[in-house]
XYZ file of C-alpha atoms in Angstrom:
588
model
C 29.878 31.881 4.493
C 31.708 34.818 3.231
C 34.692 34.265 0.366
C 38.259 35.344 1.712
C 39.029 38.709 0.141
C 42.061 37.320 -2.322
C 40.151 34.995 -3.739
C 37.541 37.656 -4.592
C 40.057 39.903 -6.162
C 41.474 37.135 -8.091
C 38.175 36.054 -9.922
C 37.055 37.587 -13.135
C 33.702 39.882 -12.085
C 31.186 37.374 -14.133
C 32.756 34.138 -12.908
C 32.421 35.456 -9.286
C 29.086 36.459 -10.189
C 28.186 33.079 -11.468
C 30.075 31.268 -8.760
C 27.946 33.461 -6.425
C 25.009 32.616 -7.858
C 25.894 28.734 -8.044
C 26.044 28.535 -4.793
C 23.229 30.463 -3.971
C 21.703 27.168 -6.308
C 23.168 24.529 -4.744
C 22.017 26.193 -0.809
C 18.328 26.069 -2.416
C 19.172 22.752 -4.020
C 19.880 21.217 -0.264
C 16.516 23.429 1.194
C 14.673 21.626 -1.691
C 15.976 18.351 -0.891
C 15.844 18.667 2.716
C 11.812 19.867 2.331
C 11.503 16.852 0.148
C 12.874 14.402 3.122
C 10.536 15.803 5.178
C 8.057 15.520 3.441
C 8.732 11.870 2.323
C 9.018 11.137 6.313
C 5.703 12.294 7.045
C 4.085 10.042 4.458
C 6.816 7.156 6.119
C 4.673 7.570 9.209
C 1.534 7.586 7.539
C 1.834 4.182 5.610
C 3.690 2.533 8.577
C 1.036 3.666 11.089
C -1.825 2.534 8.650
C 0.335 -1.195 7.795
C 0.135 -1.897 11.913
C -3.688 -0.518 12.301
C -4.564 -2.802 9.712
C -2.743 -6.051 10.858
C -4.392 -5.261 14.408
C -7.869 -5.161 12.678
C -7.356 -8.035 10.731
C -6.459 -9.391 13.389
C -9.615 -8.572 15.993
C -11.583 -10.313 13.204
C -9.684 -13.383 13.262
C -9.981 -13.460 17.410
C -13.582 -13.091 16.713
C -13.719 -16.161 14.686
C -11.446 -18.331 16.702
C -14.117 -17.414 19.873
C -16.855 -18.455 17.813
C -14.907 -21.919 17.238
C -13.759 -22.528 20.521
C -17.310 -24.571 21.490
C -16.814 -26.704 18.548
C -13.820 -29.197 17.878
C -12.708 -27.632 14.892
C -11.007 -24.581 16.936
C -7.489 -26.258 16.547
C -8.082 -26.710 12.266
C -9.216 -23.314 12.135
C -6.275 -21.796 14.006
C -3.733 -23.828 12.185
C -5.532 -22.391 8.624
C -5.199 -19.063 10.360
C -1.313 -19.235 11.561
C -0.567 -21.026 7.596
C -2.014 -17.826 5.741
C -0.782 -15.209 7.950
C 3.021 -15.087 8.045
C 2.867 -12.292 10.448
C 0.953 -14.420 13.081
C 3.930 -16.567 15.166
C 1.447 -17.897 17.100
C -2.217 -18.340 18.350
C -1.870 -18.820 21.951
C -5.144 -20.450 24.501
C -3.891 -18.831 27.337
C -5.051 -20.119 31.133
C -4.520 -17.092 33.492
C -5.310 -19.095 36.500
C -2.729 -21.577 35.816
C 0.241 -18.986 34.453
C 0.381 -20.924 31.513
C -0.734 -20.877 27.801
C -1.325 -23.826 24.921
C 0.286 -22.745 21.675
C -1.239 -24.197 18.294
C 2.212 -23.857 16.815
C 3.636 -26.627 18.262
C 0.605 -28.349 19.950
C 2.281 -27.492 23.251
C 1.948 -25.876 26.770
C 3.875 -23.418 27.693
C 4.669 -21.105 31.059
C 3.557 -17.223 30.291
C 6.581 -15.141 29.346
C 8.580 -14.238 32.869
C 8.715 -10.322 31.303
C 5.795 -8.634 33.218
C 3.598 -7.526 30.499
C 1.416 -3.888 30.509
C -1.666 -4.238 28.138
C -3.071 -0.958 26.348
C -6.574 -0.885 25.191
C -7.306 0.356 21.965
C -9.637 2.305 21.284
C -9.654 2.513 17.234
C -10.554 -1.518 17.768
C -13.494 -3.333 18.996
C -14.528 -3.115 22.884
C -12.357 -4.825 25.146
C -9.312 -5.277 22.861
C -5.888 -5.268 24.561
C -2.695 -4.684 23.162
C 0.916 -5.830 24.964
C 4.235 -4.550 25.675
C 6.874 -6.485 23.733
C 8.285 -9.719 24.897
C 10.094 -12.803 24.098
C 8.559 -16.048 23.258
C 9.281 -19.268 23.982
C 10.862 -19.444 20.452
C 13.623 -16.585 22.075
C 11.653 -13.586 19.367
C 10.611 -10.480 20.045
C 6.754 -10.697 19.879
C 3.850 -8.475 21.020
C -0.006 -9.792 21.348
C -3.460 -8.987 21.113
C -6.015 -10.366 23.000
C -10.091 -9.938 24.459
C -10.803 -9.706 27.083
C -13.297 -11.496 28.431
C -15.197 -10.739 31.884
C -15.290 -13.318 34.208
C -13.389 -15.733 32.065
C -9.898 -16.965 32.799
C -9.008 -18.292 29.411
C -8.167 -16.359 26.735
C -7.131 -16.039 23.388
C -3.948 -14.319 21.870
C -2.602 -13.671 18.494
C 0.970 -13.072 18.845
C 2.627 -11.159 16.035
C 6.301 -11.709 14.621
C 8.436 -7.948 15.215
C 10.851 -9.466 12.612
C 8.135 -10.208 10.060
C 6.575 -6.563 10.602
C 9.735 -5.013 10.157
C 10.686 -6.711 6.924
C 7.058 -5.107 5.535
C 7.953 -1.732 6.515
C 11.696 -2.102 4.946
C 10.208 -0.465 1.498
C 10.005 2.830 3.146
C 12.953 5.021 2.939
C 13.298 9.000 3.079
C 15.226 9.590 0.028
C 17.647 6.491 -0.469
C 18.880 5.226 2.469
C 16.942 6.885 5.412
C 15.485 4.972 7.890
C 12.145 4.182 9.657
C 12.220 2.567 13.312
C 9.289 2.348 15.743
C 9.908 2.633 20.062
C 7.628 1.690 22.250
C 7.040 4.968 24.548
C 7.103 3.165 28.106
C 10.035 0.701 27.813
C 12.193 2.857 25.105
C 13.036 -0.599 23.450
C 13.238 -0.605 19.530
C 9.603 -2.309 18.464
C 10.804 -2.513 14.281
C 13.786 -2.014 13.036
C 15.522 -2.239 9.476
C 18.891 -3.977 11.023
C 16.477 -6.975 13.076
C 19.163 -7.356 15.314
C 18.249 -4.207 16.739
C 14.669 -5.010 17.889
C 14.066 -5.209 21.510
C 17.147 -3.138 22.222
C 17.272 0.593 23.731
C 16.896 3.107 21.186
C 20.019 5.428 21.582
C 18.501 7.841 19.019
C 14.954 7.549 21.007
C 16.868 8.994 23.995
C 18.670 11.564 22.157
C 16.293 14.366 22.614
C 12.799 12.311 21.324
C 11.643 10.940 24.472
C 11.402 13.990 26.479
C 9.580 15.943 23.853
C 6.952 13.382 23.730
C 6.865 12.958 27.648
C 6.316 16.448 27.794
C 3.020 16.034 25.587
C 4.222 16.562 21.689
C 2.478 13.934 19.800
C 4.633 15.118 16.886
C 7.214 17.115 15.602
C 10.385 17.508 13.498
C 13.716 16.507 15.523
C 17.345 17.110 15.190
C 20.086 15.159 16.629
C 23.668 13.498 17.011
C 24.227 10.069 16.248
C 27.881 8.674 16.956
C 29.543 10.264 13.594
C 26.280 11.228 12.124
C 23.674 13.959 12.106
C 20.500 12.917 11.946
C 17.286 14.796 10.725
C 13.999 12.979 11.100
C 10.113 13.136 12.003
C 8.330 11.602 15.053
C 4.873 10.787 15.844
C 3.552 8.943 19.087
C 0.037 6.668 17.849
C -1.537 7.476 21.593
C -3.658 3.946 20.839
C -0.650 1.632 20.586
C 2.310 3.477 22.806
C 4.458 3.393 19.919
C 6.735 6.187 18.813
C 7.052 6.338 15.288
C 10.618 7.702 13.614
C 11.398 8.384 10.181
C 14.140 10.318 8.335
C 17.813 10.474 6.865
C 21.336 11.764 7.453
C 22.051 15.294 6.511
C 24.998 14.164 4.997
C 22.717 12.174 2.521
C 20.362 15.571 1.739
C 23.614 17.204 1.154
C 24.674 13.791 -1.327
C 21.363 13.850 -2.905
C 22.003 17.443 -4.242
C 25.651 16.643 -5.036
C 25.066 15.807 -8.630
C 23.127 19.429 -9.136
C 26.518 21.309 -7.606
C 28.519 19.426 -10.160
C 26.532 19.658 -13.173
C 26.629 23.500 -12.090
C 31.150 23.134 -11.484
C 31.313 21.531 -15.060
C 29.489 24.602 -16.723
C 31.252 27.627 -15.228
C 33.456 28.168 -18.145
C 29.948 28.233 -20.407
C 27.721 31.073 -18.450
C 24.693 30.082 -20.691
C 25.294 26.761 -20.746
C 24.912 27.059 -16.936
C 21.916 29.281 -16.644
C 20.114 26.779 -18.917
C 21.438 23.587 -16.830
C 20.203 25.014 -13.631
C 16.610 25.665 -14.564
C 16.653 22.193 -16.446
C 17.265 21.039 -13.175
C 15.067 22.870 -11.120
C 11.982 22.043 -13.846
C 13.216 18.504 -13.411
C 12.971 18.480 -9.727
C 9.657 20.133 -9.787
C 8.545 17.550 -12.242
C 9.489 14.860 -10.158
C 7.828 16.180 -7.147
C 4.619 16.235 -8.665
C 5.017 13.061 -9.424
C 5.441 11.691 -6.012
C 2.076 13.080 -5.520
C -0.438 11.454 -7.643
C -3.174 9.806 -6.263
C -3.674 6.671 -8.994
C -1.581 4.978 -11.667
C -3.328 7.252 -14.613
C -1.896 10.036 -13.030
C 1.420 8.334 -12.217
C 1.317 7.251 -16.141
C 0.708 11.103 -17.153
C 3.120 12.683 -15.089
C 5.920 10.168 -16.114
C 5.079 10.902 -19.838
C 5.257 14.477 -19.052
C 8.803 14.221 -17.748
C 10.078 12.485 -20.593
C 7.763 14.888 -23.139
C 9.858 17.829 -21.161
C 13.555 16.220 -20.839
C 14.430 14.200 -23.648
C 13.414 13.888 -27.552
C 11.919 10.280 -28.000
C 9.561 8.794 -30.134
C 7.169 7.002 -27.947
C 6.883 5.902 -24.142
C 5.126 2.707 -22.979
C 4.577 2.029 -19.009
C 3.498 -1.270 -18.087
C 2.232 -2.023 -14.319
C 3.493 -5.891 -13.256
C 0.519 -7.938 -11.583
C 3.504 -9.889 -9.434
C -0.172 -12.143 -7.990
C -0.974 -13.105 -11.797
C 2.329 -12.915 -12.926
C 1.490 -10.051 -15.692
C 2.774 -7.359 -17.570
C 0.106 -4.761 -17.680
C -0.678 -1.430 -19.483
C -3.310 1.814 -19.195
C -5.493 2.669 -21.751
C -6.893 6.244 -21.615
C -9.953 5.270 -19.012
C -7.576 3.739 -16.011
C -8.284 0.092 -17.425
C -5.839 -2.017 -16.697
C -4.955 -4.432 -19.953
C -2.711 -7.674 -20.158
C -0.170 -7.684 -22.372
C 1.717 -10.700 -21.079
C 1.918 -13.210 -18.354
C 6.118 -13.686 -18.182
C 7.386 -14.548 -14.449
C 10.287 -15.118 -15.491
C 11.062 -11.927 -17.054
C 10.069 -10.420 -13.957
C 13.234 -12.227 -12.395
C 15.109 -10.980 -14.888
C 14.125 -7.204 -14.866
C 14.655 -7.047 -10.953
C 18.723 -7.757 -11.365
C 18.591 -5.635 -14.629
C 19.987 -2.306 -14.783
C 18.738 0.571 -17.381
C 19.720 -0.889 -21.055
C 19.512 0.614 -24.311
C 18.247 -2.006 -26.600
C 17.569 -3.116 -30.088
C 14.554 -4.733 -31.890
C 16.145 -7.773 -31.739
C 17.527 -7.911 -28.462
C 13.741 -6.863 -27.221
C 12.546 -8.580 -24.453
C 8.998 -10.442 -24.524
C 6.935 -7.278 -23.438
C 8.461 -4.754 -25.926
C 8.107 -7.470 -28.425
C 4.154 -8.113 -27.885
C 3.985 -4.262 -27.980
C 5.408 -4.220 -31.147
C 8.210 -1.361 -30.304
C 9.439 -0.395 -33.492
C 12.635 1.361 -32.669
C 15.684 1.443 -30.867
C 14.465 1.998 -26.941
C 15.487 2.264 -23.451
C 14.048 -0.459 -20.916
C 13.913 1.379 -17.386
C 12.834 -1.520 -14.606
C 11.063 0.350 -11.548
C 11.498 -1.848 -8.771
C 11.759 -2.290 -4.709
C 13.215 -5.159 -2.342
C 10.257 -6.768 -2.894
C 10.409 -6.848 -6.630
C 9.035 -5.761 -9.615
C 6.697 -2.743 -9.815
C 6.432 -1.736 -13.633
C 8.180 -0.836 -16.701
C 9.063 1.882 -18.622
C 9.893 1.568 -22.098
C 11.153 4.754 -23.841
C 11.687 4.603 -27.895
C 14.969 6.841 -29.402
C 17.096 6.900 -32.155
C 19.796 8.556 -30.169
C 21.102 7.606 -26.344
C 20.249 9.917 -23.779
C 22.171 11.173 -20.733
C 22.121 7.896 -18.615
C 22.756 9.611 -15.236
C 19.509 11.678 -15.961
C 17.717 8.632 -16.763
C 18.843 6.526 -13.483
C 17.805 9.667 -11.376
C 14.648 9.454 -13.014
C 14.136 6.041 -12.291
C 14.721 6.393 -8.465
C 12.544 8.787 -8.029
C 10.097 7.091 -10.247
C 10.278 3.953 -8.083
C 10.210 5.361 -5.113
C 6.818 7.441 -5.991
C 5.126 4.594 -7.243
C 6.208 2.275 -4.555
C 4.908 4.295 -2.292
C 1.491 5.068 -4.239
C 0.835 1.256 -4.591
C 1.030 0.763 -0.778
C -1.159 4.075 0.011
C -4.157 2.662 -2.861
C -4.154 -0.712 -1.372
C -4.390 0.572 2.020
C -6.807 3.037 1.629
C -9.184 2.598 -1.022
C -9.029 -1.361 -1.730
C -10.124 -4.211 -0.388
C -7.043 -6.464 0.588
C -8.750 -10.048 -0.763
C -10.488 -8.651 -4.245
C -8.448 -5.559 -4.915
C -11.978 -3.905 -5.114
C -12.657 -0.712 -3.796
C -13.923 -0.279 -0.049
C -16.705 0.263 1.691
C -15.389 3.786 2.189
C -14.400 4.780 -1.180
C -17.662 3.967 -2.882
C -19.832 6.432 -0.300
C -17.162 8.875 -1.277
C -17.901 8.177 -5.327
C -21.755 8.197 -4.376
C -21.353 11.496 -2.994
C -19.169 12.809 -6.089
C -21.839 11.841 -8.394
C -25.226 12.756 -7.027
C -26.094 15.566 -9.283
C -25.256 13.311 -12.047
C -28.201 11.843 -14.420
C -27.937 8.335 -15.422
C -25.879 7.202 -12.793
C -26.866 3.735 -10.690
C -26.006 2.134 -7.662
C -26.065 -1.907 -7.058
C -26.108 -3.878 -4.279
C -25.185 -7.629 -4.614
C -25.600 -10.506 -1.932
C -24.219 -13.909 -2.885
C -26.854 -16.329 -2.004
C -26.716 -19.036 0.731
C -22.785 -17.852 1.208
C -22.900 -19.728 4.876
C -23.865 -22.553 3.557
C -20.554 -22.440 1.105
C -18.332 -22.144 3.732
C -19.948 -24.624 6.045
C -20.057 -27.778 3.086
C -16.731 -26.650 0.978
C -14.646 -24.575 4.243
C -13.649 -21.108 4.297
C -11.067 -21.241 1.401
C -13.664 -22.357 -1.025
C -15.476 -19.424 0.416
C -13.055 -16.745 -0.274
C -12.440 -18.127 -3.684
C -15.780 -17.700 -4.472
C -15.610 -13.898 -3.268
C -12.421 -13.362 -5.682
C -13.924 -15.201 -8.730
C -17.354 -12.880 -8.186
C -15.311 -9.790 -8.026
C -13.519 -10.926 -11.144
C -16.534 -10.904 -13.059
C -18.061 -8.146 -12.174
C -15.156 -6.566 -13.268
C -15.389 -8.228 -16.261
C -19.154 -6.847 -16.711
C -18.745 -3.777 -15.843
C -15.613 -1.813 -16.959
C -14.335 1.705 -16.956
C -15.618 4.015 -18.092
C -19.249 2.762 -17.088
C -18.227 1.048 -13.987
C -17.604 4.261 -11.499
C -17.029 1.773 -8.943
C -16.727 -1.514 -7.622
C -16.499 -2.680 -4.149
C -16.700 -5.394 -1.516
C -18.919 -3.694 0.949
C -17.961 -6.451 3.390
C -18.082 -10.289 4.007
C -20.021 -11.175 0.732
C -21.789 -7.806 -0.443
C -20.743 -6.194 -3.330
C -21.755 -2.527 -4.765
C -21.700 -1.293 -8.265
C -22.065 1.989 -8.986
C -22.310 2.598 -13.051
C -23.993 4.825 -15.776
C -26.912 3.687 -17.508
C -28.819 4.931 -20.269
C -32.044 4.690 -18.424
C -33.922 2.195 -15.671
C -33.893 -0.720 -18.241
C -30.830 -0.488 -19.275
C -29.634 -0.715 -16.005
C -31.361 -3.113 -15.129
C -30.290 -5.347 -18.184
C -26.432 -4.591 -17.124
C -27.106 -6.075 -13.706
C -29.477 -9.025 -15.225
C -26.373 -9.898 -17.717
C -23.800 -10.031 -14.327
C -26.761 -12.293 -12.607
C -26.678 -14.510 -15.468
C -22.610 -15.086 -16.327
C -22.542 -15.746 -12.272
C -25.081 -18.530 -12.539
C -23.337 -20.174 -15.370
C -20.206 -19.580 -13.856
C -19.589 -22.409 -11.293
C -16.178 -22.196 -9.401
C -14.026 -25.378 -9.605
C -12.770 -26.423 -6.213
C -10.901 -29.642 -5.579
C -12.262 -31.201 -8.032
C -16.232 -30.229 -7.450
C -18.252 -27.836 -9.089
C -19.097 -24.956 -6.721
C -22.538 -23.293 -8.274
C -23.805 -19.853 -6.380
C -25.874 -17.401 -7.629
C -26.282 -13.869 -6.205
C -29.279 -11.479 -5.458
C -28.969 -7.973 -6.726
C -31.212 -4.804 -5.859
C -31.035 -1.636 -7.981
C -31.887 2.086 -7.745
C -30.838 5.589 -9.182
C -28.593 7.599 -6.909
C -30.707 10.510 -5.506
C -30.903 13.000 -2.338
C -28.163 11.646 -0.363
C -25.922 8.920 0.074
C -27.491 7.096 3.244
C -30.707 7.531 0.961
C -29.485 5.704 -2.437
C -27.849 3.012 0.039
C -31.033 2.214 1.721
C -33.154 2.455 -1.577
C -30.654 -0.318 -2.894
C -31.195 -2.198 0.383
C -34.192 -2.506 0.062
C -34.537 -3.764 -3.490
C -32.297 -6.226 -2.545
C -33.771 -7.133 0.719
C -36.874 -7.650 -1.969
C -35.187 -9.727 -4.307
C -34.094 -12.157 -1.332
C -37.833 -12.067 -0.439
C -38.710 -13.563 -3.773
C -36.243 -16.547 -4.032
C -32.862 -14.997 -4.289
C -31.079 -14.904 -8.030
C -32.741 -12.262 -8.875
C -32.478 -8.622 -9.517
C -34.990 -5.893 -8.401
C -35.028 -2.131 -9.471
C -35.939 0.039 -6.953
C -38.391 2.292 -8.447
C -40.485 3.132 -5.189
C -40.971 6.996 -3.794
């Protein structure tokens, strides 16, 4: 936009010049912000897509295990144990297709089918012959949807039915830059599937219909949109999961890209008397922004923890910074030491509570809270709370004789909490197991891969003995209590930097892969885990809950599918010869 021609005659040359080039700042400032939305979207989509693919698989192995209960009586117990653990379950649903009518283990009651005329997808990510509905409304007047299997030549089957209001509050978290949004459509109906304002779900998208629909009924699967809104402009991201029928929207107002870059344009207003002052702001600013945008992209909490330091190394003078991860399961304050180890420095709920309403405070060593106290702060220093809806994430503790800018500081901290937020939710969704917080099955071929030209480097497979017989005298709980206290010590056994990785490699096998000095050595580590499992009985209602495991060794070698099997078989071995025992694989 050009400047009328009085005003240009009335400014000095070198404050139009720097006015000029202000602006020119604050237009890159918005294209910066408005890349960084986009970008932000796109991972929106990501998580949310990967949250619902993994409550549908959890739930095709709960279906599985309700099937294999329905020729026993204990079909109702285990569905109850199901519905009590899994808030996101409304209801498990026995449903008679001859009759038109369904029993619900909610209530303990029968029930006519929903009126709606339901379409069923299948999917074909999931198991054979899994079905997934259009949304509907239950008995209970909520918008539901429900997977099922489909049996042949059966007319009873069985449904999960998941809560829409539950699934939305899960995806609430993610935001493209403050307050953007993140809805989901179903493509057929156009009725809003999650929503952050739960009023809105099973209503017609207006926003859907505003240019969204067509492109995807003309065959884009994705894409960036633009559109009107009632008073607003909208800028957003779409992507329609082909498996499910759901349309996927994330994004933000551009009125709030334009607000997110308002603080740059007046940090640049305030320093147009002081040319150098304002040269020096604006590249501040721009290093700032650059800094903060790499952090949004690491990839685990060492890197989070090294990119955070290297803000505050950059911005501010300070004498020390301490970032502490909150356990919210265990109720601990956590910190890294140089490996990635993860080390308690406190178990303090309550302070917890007390961070989440707390704003950014410049403290004392006598006004210290618990944490800064245990890690013996010995100056003046800055508590900065990183936190979401759902509450505490960490803890950043910055040590300074002097006060900083505190605007620069809060800015910091939303982006901060926003980045780690965010890479919390990706590492538990794609590298961990959800029950031990072990790696997966997946990430460990990936680390055996990584390291096969490396000497000295071993890979474990563990088998907890008699496991079915566990679960049959003590019940399933017991069972998964005994998977979480054998993770905990093999964690315990083998940590960083020897242990490369530990996972649950599904139901109860466990991998290790870890540096040795040689065969015996490895062999001893493994031997020393066998041992503090035998004499490591879980308590459980009262009883002592003994269970040993069987472990087979070998050195990584060739390929993965080759080191895999050779530690197969060892194991496979080791079972042979009476379980609770370990077995190196030293065969050609």
């Amino acid at each position: 936009m050009a400047l009328p021609k009085i005003l240009i005659k009335t400014l000095p040359p070198s404050l139009f010049l720097l006015s000029a080039g202000l602006l020119y700042s604050a237009f890159q400032q918005v294209q910066l912000t408005e890349h960084q939305a986009q970008v932000e979207s796109k991972r929106n989509l990501q998580i949310a897509e990967q949250i619902v693919d993994s409550q549908l698989n959890a739930a095709v192995s709960k279906i599985f295990q309700l099937e294999q209960a329905q020729q026993t009586q204990s079909l109702g117990e285990i569905a109850q144990s199901i519905l009590d653990k899994h808030v996101a379950y409304s209801d498990i649903m026995s449903v008679d297709s001859s009759r038109g009518d369904y029993f619900s283990f909610t209530d303990q009651k029968r029930y006519a089918l929903p009126k709606t005329e339901l379409t069923w997808r299948p999917i074909n990510d999931l198991a054979k012959q899994f079905w997934f509905s259009s949304i509907y409304k239950n008995h209970q007047d909520r918008w539901v949807f429900a997977l099922k299997h489909q049996k042949v030549h059966s007319s009873e089957e069985l449904w999960i039915q998941f809560d829409l209001q539950i699934t939305s509050s899960r995806l609430e978290a993610l935001k493209t830059l403050s307050n953007g949004y993140l809805f989901i459509v179903e493509q057929q109906s156009g009725l809003i599937v999650i929503h952050p304002d739960l009023q809105r779900i099973g209503t017609p998208s207006v926003s859907y219909q505003s240019g969204i629909a067509q492109r995807v009924a003309e065959g884009e699967r994705s894409g960036e949109h633009e559109y009107y809104y009632k008073t607003q402009f909208k800028v957003s991201q779409f992507y329609l999961d082909e498996d499910t029928g759901w349309v996927y929207v994330s994004g933000t107002d551009r009125k709030e890209i334009l607000a997110a870059s308002h603080q740059f344009a007046i940090a640049g207003l305030i320093l147009l008397a002081i040319i150098f002052s304002a040269v020096i702001r604006s590249y501040l600013l721009n290093q700032l922004n650059s800094a903060l945008k790499a952090l949004a992209q690491q990839e685990d909490l060492n890197q989070f923890k090294q990119a955070l330091k290297a803000i505050f190394d950059r911005f501010f003078y300070h004498r020390g910074l301490t970032f502490c991860v909150y356990d919210a399961h265990h109720h601990q304050f956590q910190t890294l030491d140089y490996h990635g180890n993860l080390q308690n420095v406190v178990e303090e709920p309550n302070l917890a509570k007390v961070l989440v309403e707390r704003p950014v405070r410049f403290l004392t060593q006598k006004s210290a809270d618990k944490v800064a106290k245990t890690l013996k702060l010995r100056h003046r220093h800055y508590s900065i709370p990183l936190k979401t809806n759902e509450g505490l994430l960490g803890v950043v503790y910055l040590q300074t004789a002097l006060p900083v800018p505190y605007a620069l500081l809060c800015a910091i901290q939303t982006y901060s909490e926003v980045a780690l937020a965010n890479l919390l939710l990706s590492q538990r969704l794609k590298s961990k197991d959800v029950m031990t917080q072990l790696d997966n099955k997946l990430t460990i071929r990936e680390k055996i891969n990584e390291h096969l030209t490396l000497p000295h480097t071993y890979f474990a497979m563990l088998d907890i003995d008699h496991f079915k017989q566990i679960n049959d005298n003590y019940g399933h709980q017991c069972g998964d209590k005994v998977i979480i206290q054998a993770a905990l010590l093999m964690e315990k056994c083998f940590p960083k930097p020897g242990a490369i990785s530990i996972a649950r490699y599904g139901g109860e096998e466990f991998c290790i892969l870890f540096s040795a000095n040689n065969e015996n050595d490895a062999y001893d580590q493994c031997e020393l885990l066998r041992q503090r499992i035998e004499n490591s009985p879980l308590i459980f209602n009262q009883h002592q809950v003994r269970y040993t495991v069987s472990i087979g060794i070998t050195q990584i070698r060739d390929s993965q599918h080759i080191t895999i099997g050779r530690a197969d078989k060892a194991l496979y071995q080791a079972k042979g010869l009476g379980r609770n025992q370990v077995v190196l694989n030293t065969f050609e």
